[in-house]
Coordinates of C-alpha atoms in Angstrom, one line a residue:
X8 CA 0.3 -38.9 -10.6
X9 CA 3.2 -37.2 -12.8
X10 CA 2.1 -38.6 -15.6
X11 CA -1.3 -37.2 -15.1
X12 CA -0.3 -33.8 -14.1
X13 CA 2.1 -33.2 -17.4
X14 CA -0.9 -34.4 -19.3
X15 CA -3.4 -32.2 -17.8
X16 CA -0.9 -29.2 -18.0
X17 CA -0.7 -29.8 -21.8
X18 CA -4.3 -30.4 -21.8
X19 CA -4.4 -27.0 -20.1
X20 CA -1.6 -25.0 -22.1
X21 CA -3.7 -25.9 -25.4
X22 CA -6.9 -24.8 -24.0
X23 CA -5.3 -21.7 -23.0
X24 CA -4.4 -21.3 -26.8
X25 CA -7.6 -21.9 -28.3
X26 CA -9.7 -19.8 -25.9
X27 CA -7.3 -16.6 -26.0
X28 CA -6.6 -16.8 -29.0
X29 CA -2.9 -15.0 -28.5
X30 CA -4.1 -12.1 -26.4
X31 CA -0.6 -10.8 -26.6
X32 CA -1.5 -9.9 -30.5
X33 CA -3.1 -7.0 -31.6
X34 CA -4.7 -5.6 -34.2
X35 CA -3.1 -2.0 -35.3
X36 CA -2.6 0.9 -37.5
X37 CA 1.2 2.5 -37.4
X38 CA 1.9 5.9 -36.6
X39 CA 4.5 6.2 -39.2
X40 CA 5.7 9.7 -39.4
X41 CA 9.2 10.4 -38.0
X42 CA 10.1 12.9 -35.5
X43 CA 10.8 16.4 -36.9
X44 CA 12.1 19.5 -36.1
X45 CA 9.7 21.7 -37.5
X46 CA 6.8 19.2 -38.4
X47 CA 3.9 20.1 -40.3
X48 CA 1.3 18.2 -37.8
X49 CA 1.9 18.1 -33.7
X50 CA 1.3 14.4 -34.3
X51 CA 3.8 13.7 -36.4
X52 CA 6.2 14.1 -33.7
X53 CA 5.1 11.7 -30.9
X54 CA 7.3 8.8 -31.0
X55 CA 5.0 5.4 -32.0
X56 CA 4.6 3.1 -29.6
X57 CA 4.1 0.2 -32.2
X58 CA 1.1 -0.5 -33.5
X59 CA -1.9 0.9 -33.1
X60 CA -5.4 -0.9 -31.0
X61 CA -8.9 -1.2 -32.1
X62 CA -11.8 -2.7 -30.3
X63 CA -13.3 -6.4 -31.2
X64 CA -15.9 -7.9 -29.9
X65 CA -15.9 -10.7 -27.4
X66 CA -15.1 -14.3 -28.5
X67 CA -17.2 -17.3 -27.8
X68 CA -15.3 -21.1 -28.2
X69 CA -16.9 -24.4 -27.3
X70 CA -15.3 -27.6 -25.9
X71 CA -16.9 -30.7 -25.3
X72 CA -20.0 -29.2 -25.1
X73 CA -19.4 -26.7 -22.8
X74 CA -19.7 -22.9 -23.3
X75 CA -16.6 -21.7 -22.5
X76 CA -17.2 -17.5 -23.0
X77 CA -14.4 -15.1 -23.1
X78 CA -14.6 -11.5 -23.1
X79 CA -11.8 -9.3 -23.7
X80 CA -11.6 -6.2 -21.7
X81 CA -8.7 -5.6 -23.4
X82 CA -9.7 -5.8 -27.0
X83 CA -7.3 -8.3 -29.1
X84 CA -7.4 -9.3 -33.0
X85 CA -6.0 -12.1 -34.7
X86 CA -2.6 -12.7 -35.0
X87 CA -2.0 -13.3 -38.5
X88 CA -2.8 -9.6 -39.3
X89 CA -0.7 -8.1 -36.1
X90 CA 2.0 -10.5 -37.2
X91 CA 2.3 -8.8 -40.9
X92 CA 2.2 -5.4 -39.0
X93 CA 5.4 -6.9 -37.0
X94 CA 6.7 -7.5 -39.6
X95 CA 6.3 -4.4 -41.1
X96 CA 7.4 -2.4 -38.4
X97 CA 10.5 -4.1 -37.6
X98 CA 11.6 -4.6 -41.2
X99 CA 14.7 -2.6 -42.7
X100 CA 15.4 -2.0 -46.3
X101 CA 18.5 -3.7 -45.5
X102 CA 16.9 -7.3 -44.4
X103 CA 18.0 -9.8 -46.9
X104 CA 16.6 -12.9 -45.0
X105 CA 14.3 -15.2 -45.5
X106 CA 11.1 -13.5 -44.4
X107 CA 9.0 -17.1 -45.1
X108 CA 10.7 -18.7 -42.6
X109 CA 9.7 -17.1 -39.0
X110 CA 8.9 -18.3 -35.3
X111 CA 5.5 -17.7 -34.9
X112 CA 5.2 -16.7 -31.3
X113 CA 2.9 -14.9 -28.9
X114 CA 3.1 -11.3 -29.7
X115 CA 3.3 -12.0 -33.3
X116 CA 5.8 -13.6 -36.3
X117 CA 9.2 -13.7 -35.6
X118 CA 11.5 -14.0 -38.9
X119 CA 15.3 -15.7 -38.5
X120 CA 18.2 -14.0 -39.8
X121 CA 21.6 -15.9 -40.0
X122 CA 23.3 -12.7 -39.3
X123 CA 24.1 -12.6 -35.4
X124 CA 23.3 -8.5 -35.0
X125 CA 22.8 -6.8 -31.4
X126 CA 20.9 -4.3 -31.2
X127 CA 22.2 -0.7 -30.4
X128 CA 22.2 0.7 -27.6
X129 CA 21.8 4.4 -29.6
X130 CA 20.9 5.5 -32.9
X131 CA 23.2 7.8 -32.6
X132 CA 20.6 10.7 -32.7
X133 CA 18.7 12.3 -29.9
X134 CA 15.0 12.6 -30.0
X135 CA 14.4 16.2 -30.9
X136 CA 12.3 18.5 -28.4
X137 CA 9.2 20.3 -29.9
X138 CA 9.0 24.2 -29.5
X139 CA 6.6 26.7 -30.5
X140 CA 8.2 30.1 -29.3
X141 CA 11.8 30.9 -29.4
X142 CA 13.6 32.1 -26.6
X143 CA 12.3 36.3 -27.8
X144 CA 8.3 34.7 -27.5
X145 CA 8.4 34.4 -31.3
X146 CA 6.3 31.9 -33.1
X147 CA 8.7 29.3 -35.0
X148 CA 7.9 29.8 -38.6
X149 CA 6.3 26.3 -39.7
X150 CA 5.1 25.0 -36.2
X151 CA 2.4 23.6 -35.4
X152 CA 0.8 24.4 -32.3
X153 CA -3.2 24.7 -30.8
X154 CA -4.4 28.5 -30.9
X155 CA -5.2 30.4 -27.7
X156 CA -7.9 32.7 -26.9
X157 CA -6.5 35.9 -25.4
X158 CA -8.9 34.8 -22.1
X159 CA -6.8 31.7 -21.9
X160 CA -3.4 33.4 -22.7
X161 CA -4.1 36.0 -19.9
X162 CA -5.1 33.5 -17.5
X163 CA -2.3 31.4 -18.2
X164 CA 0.3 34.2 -17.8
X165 CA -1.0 35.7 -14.9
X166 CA -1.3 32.0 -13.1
X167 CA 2.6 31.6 -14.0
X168 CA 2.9 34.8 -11.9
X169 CA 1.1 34.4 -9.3
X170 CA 2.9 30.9 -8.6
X171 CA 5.9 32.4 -8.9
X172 CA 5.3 34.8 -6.8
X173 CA 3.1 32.5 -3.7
X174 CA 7.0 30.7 -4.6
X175 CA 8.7 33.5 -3.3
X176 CA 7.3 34.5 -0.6
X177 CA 6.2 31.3 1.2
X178 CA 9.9 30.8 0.5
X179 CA 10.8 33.3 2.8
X180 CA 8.2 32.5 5.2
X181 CA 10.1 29.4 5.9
X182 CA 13.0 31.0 6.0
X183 CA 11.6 33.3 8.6
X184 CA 10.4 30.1 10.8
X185 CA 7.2 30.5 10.3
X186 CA 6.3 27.3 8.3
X187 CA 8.5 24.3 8.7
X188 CA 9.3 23.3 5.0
X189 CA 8.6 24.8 1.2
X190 CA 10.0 23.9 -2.2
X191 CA 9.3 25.7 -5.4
X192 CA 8.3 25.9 -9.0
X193 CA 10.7 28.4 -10.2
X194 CA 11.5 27.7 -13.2
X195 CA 9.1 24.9 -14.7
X196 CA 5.5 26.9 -14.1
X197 CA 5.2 26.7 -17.5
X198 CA 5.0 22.9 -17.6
X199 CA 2.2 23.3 -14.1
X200 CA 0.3 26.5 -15.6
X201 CA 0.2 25.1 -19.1
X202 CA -0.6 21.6 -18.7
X203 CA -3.6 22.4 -16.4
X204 CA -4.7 24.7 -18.7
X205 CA -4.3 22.1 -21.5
X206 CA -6.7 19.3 -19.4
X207 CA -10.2 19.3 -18.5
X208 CA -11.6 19.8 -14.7
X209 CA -13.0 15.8 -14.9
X210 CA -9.3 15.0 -15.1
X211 CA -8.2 13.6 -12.0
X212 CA -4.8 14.7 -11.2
X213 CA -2.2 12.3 -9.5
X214 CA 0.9 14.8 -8.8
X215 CA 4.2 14.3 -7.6
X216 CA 5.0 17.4 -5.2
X217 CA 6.5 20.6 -7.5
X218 CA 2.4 20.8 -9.5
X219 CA 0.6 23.3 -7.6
X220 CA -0.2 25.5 -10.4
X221 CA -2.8 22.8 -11.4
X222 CA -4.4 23.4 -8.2
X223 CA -4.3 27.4 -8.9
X224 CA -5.4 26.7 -12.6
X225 CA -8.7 24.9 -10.9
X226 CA -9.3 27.5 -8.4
X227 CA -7.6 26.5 -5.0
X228 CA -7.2 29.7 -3.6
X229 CA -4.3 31.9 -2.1
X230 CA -6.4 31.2 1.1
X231 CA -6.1 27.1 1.1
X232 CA -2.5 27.3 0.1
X233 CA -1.4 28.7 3.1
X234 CA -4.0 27.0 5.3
X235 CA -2.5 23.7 4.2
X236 CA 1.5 25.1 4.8
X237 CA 0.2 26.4 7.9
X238 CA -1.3 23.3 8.8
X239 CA -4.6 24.7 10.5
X240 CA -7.7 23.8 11.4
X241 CA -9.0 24.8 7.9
X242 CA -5.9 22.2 6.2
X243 CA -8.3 20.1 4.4
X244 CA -5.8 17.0 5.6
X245 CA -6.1 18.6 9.3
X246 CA -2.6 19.6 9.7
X247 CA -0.9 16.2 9.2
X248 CA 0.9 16.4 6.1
X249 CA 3.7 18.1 5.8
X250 CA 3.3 21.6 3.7
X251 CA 2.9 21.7 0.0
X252 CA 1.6 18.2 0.2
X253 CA -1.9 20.0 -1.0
X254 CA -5.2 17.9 -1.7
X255 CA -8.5 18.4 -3.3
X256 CA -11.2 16.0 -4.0
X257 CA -13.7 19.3 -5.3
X258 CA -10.9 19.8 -7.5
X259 CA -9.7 16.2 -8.9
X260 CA -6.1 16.2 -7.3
X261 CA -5.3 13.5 -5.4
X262 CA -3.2 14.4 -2.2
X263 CA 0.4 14.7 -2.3
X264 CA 2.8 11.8 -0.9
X265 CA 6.4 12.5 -0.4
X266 CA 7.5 8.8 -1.6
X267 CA 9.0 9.2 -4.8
X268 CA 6.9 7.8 -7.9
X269 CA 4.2 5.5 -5.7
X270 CA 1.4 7.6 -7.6
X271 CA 2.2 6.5 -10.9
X272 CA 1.0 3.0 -11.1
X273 CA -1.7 4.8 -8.5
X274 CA -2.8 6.5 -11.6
X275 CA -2.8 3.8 -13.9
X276 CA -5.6 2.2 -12.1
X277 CA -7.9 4.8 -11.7
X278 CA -7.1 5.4 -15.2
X279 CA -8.3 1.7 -15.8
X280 CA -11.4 2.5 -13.6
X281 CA -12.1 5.5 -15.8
X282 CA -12.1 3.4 -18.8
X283 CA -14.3 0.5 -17.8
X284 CA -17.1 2.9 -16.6
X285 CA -16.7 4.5 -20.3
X286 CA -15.6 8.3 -18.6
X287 CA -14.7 11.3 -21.5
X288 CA -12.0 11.9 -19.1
X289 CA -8.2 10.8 -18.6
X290 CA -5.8 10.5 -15.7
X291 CA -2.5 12.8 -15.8
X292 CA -0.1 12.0 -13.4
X293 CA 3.5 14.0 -13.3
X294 CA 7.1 12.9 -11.8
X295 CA 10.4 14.5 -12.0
X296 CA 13.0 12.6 -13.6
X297 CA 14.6 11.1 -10.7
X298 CA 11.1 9.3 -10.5
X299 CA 12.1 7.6 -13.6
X300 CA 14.7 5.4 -11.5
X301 CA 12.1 4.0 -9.2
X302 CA 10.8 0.7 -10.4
X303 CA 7.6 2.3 -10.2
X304 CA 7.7 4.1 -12.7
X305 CA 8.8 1.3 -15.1
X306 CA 6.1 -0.7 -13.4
X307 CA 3.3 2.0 -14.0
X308 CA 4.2 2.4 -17.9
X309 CA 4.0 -1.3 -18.2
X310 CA 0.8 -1.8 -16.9
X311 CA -0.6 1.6 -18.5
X312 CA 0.5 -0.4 -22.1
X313 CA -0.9 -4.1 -21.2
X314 CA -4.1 -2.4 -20.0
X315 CA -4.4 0.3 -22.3
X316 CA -5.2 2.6 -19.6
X317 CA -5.9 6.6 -20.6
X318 CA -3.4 8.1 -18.8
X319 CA -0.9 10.8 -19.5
X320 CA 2.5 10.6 -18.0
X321 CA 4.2 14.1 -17.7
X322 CA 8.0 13.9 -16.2
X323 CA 9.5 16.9 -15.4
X324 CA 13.0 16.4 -16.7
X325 CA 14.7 19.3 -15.2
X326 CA 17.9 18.1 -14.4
X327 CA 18.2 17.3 -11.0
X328 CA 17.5 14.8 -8.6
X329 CA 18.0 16.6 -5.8
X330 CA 22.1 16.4 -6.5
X331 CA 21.7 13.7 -8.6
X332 CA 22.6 14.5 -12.1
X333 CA 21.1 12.8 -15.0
X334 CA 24.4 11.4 -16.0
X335 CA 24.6 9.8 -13.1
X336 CA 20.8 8.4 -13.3
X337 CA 20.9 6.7 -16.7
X338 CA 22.7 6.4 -19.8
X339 CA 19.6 6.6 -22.6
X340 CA 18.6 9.6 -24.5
X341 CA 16.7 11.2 -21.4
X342 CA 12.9 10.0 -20.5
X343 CA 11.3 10.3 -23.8
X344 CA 12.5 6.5 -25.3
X345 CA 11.2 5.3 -22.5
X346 CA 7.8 5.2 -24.0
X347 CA 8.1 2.8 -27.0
X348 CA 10.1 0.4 -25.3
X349 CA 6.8 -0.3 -23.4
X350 CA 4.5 0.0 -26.3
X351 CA 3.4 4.0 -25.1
X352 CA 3.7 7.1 -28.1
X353 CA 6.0 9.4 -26.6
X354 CA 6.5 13.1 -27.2
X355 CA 9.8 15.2 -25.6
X356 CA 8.7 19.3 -25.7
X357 CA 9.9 22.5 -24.4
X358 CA 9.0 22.5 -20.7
X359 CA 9.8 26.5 -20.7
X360 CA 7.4 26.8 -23.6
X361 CA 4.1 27.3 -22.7
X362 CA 2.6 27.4 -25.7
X363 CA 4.4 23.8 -26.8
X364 CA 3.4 22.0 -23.2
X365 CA 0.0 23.1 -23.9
X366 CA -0.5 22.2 -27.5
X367 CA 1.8 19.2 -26.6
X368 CA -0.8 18.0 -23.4
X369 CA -4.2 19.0 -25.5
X370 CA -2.9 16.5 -28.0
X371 CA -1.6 13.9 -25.4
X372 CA -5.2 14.1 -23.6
X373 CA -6.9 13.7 -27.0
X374 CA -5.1 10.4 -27.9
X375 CA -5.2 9.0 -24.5
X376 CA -8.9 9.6 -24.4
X377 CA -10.3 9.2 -27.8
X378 CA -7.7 6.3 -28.4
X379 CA -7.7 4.1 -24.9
X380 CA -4.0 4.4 -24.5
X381 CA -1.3 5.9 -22.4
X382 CA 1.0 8.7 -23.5
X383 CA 4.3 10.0 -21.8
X384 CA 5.4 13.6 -22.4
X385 CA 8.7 14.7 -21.3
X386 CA 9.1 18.1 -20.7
X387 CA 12.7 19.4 -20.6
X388 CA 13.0 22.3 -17.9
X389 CA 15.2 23.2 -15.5
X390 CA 15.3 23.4 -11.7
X391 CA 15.9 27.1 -11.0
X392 CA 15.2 27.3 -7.2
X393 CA 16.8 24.7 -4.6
X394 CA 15.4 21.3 -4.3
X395 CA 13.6 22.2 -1.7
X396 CA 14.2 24.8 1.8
X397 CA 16.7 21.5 3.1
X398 CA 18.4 22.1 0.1
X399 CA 21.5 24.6 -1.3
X400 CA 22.2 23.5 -4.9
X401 CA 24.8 25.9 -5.0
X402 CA 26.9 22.9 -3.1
X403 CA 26.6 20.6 -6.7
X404 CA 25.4 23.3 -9.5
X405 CA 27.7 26.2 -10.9
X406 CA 26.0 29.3 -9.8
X407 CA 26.3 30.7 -13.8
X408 CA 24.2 27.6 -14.8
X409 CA 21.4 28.5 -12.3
X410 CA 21.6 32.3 -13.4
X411 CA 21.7 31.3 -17.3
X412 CA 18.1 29.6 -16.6
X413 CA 17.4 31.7 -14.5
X414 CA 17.4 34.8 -17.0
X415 CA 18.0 33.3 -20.8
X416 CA 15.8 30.7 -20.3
X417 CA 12.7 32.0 -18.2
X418 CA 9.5 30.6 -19.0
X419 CA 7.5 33.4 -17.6
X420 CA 9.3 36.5 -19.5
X421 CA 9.2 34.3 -22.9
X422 CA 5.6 33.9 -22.3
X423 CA 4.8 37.0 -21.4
X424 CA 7.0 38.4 -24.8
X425 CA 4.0 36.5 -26.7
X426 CA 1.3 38.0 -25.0
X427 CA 2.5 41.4 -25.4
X428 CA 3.1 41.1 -29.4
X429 CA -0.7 40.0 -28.9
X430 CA -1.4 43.1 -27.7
X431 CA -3.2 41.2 -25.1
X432 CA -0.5 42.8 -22.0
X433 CA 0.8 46.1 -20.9
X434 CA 3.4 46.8 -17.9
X435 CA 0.3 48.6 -16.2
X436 CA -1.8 45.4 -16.0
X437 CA 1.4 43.7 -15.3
X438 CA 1.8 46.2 -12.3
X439 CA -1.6 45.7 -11.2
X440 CA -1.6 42.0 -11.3
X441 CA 2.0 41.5 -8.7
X442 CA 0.8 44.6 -6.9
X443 CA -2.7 42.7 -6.2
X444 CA -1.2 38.8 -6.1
X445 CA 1.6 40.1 -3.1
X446 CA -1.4 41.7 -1.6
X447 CA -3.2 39.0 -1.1
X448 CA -0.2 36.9 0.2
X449 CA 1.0 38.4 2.8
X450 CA -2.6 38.7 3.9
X451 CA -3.2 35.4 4.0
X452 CA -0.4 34.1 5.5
X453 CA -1.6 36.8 8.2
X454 CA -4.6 34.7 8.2
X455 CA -3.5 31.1 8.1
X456 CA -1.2 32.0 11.1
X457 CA -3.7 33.2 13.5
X458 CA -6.2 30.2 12.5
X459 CA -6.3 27.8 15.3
X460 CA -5.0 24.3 14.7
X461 CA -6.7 21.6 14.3
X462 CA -7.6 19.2 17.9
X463 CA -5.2 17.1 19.0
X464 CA -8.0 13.9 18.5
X465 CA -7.2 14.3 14.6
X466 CA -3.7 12.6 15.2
X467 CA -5.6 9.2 16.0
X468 CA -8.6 9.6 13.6
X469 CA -9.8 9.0 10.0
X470 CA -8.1 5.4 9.8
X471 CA -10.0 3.3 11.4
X472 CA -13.7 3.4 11.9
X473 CA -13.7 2.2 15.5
X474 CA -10.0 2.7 17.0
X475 CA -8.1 -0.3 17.9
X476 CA -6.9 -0.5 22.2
X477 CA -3.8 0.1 20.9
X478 CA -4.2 3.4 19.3
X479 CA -6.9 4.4 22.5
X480 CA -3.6 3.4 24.5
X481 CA -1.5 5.9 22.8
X482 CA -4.1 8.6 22.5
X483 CA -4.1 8.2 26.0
X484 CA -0.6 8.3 26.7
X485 CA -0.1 11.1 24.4
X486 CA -2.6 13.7 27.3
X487 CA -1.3 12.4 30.1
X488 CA 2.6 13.1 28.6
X489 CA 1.1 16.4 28.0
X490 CA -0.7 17.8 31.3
X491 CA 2.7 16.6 32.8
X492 CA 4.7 18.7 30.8
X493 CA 3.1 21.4 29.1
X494 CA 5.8 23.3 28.4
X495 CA 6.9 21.3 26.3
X496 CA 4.3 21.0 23.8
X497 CA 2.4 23.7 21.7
X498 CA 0.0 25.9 23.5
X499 CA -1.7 26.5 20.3
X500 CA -3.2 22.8 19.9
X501 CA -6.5 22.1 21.5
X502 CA -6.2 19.3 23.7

């Protein structure tokens, strides 16, 4: 019986060859410009992933007699060509071994050095950040950036206020008691406003909990903000989230979970899904940078590469994890290597540029669509407001750092400097616009907290199609605990 099963394992391991043929190898073009500066194309600066995929058609192989048919969903080439690409890529002008004599192994040629060399753990140089406006709302002479319409631009900057401004004063609605939690975008609503402007409405939207300025981009009103933070009967998830965890299948945005980085891999399916039913449409999906530590996130990139999956990954790097200081979450050069490690073309840009995070996402969404592949963008920012209203960052952040960002390195005013040069703003329309926007907020907060709440049956439905006794048995519970001791419960919640 051993002897048999080592045979047929060989037996096995050699079919496996023939018929895949070395799936792992692929057949690719190189990006091969360098990071820049100023570069003269927005491409040039995405970090390569490697080498670059094509499609093939599917294989057929025979074996005694048999059809044996193999079609790769994942489109692979020969290895002899993706070997010399290896080679190519991995080369150095300084390489003085033998380059005949190599290990040819899955994933392409190997060549042998008799030089024992570690690799670095740094080049020594950070990857630079890509900018378009300078911190006066300037244009960069040189860059390289997609134009706006003044439509777009106005829409854009006015968005960025108006979240700001729902920011502040659901902020202090919290604060007054009158919802239970809040946290902000102060700070990064140029990476939320710009990036949805960026993407197209078939984009579905996997977000991590500080992005609802896509949902305001896509028309999620002022009105379903608060119904949702209010948790009333009109709460599309009927009042059992917690608030800001928004959701919208009319609008492509998956609902909001407060476990850190779960939707990433999330998105990487329904980014697969999207490319097996041949969709002209991608899957962005956004985490801050403490998501980066979760092994989901290195999970999600990994499978995004292997299946080739469109997706954009967008990480707010903005400082802070919660109290948690970069430092003290990894040691590379921030999120943006990342990327090629797992085979992904990465960029880093200005997250308090709007102009970069759109032209930066536009061209992201146009590789991940038009070339089947993931792409991560990491968009430096900074955390301006408190983690979130069970926060006070004051406790672990100098006070001058928050005020620096705070003033120097506002994304709204630097936006708004570029609009104006435009001729496309005045302070009257800029008076008209928070004038209208804190109208309309305090009005419908006025609204959301008169709206009933939603019946007390919604705690025990939508999972199951017919309940469980055990579920009955605690719904049942639940009313008699209740018309024993109503004081102690709501009287606001339908029974």
């Amino acid at each position: 019986m051993p002897v048999w099963f080592a045979k047929s394992r060989a037996i096995s391991h050699h079919l496996n060859r023939k018929v895949m043929g070395f799936m792992g190898i692929l057949h690719q073009k190189f990006w091969t410009s360098s990071c820049s500066r100023h570069p003269s194309s927005l491409s040039s600066i995405f970090i390569p992933a490697g080498i670059h995929e094509d499609h093939s058609t599917p294989h057929v192989f025979r074996f005694n007699s048999s059809l044996i048919t193999t079609r790769f969903s994942l489109q692979r080439f020969k290895s002899t060509k993706a070997a010399s690409q290896l080679e190519q890529l991995y080369s150095t002008d300084d390489d003085d071994h033998d380059t005949s004599q190599a290990l040819d192994f899955p994933g392409g040629k190997v060549t042998y050095t008799p030089e024992m060399r570690f690799l670095s753990e740094s080049n020594g140089k950070r990857v630079p950040c890509y900018r378009v406006l300078d911190d006066n709302g300037e244009i960069i002479i040189g860059s390289d950036y997609e134009q706006l319409s003044e439509e777009v631009a106005v829409k854009i900057y006015s968005n960025m206020v108006s979240l700001q401004m729902m920011d502040t004063i659901f902020y202090e609605a919290q604060r007054q008691g009158r919802i239970s939690f809040y946290l902000t975008s102060t700070g990064e609503e140029a990476i939320n406003i710009a990036s949805a402007a960026a993407l197209s409405a078939d984009d579905i939207i996997l977000p991590q909990y500080r992005e609802p300025g896509i949902l305001l981009w896509r028309g999620f009103t002022i009105q379903e903000f608060a119904n949702q933070c209010f948790g009333n009967k009109d709460d599309y998830g009927k009042g059992r989230q917690m608030p800001i965890h928004y959701g919208s299948k009319k609008h492509n945005f998956v609902t909001i979970s407060s476990p850190i980085a779960t939707q990433l891999p999330q998105a990487v399916g329904i980014a697969y899904s999207l490319k097996m039913d041949k969709k002209d449409s991608c899957v962005v999906t956004y985490t801050g940078d403490g998501g980066t530590s979760e092994g989901d996130f290195h999970a999600a990139l990994n499978f995004a590469a292997v299946t080739e999956a469109p997706v954009v990954f967008i990480c707010r790097n903005n400082g802070w994890a919660i109290s948690t200081h970069i430092s003290e979450q990894f040691r590379s050069d921030g999120i943006v290597v990342r990327g090629p490690a797992y085979g992904i073309r990465s960029i880093r840009v200005d997250g308090n540029d709007a102009l970069a995070v759109y032209s930066a996402i536009h061209a992201a969404r146009e590789m991940a669509i038009s070339k089947q592949r993931p792409v991560l963008v990491e968009a430096l920012s900074y955390r301006v407001g408190h983690h979130s209203t069970s926060d006070d960052s004051t406790k672990y952040r100098p006070v001058d750092e928050i005020d620096y960002w705070k003033k120097e390195r506002n994304p709204v005013n630097r936006f708004r400097k570029w609009v104006e040069r435009n001729v496309w703003w005045s302070e009257e329309k800029e008076s008209e616009l928070r004038s209208s926007i804190k109208k309309q907020l305090l009005q419908v907060i006025q609204v959301a907290e008169k709206t009933e709440k939603p019946p007390l049956k919604y705690l025990f439905s939508d999972v199951y199609d017919i309940p469980p006794p055990n579920l009955c048995e605690q719904e049942k519970q639940l009313r008699e605990t209740i018309y024993a001791h109503p004081q102690d419960y709501p009287s606001d919640v339908p029974l």
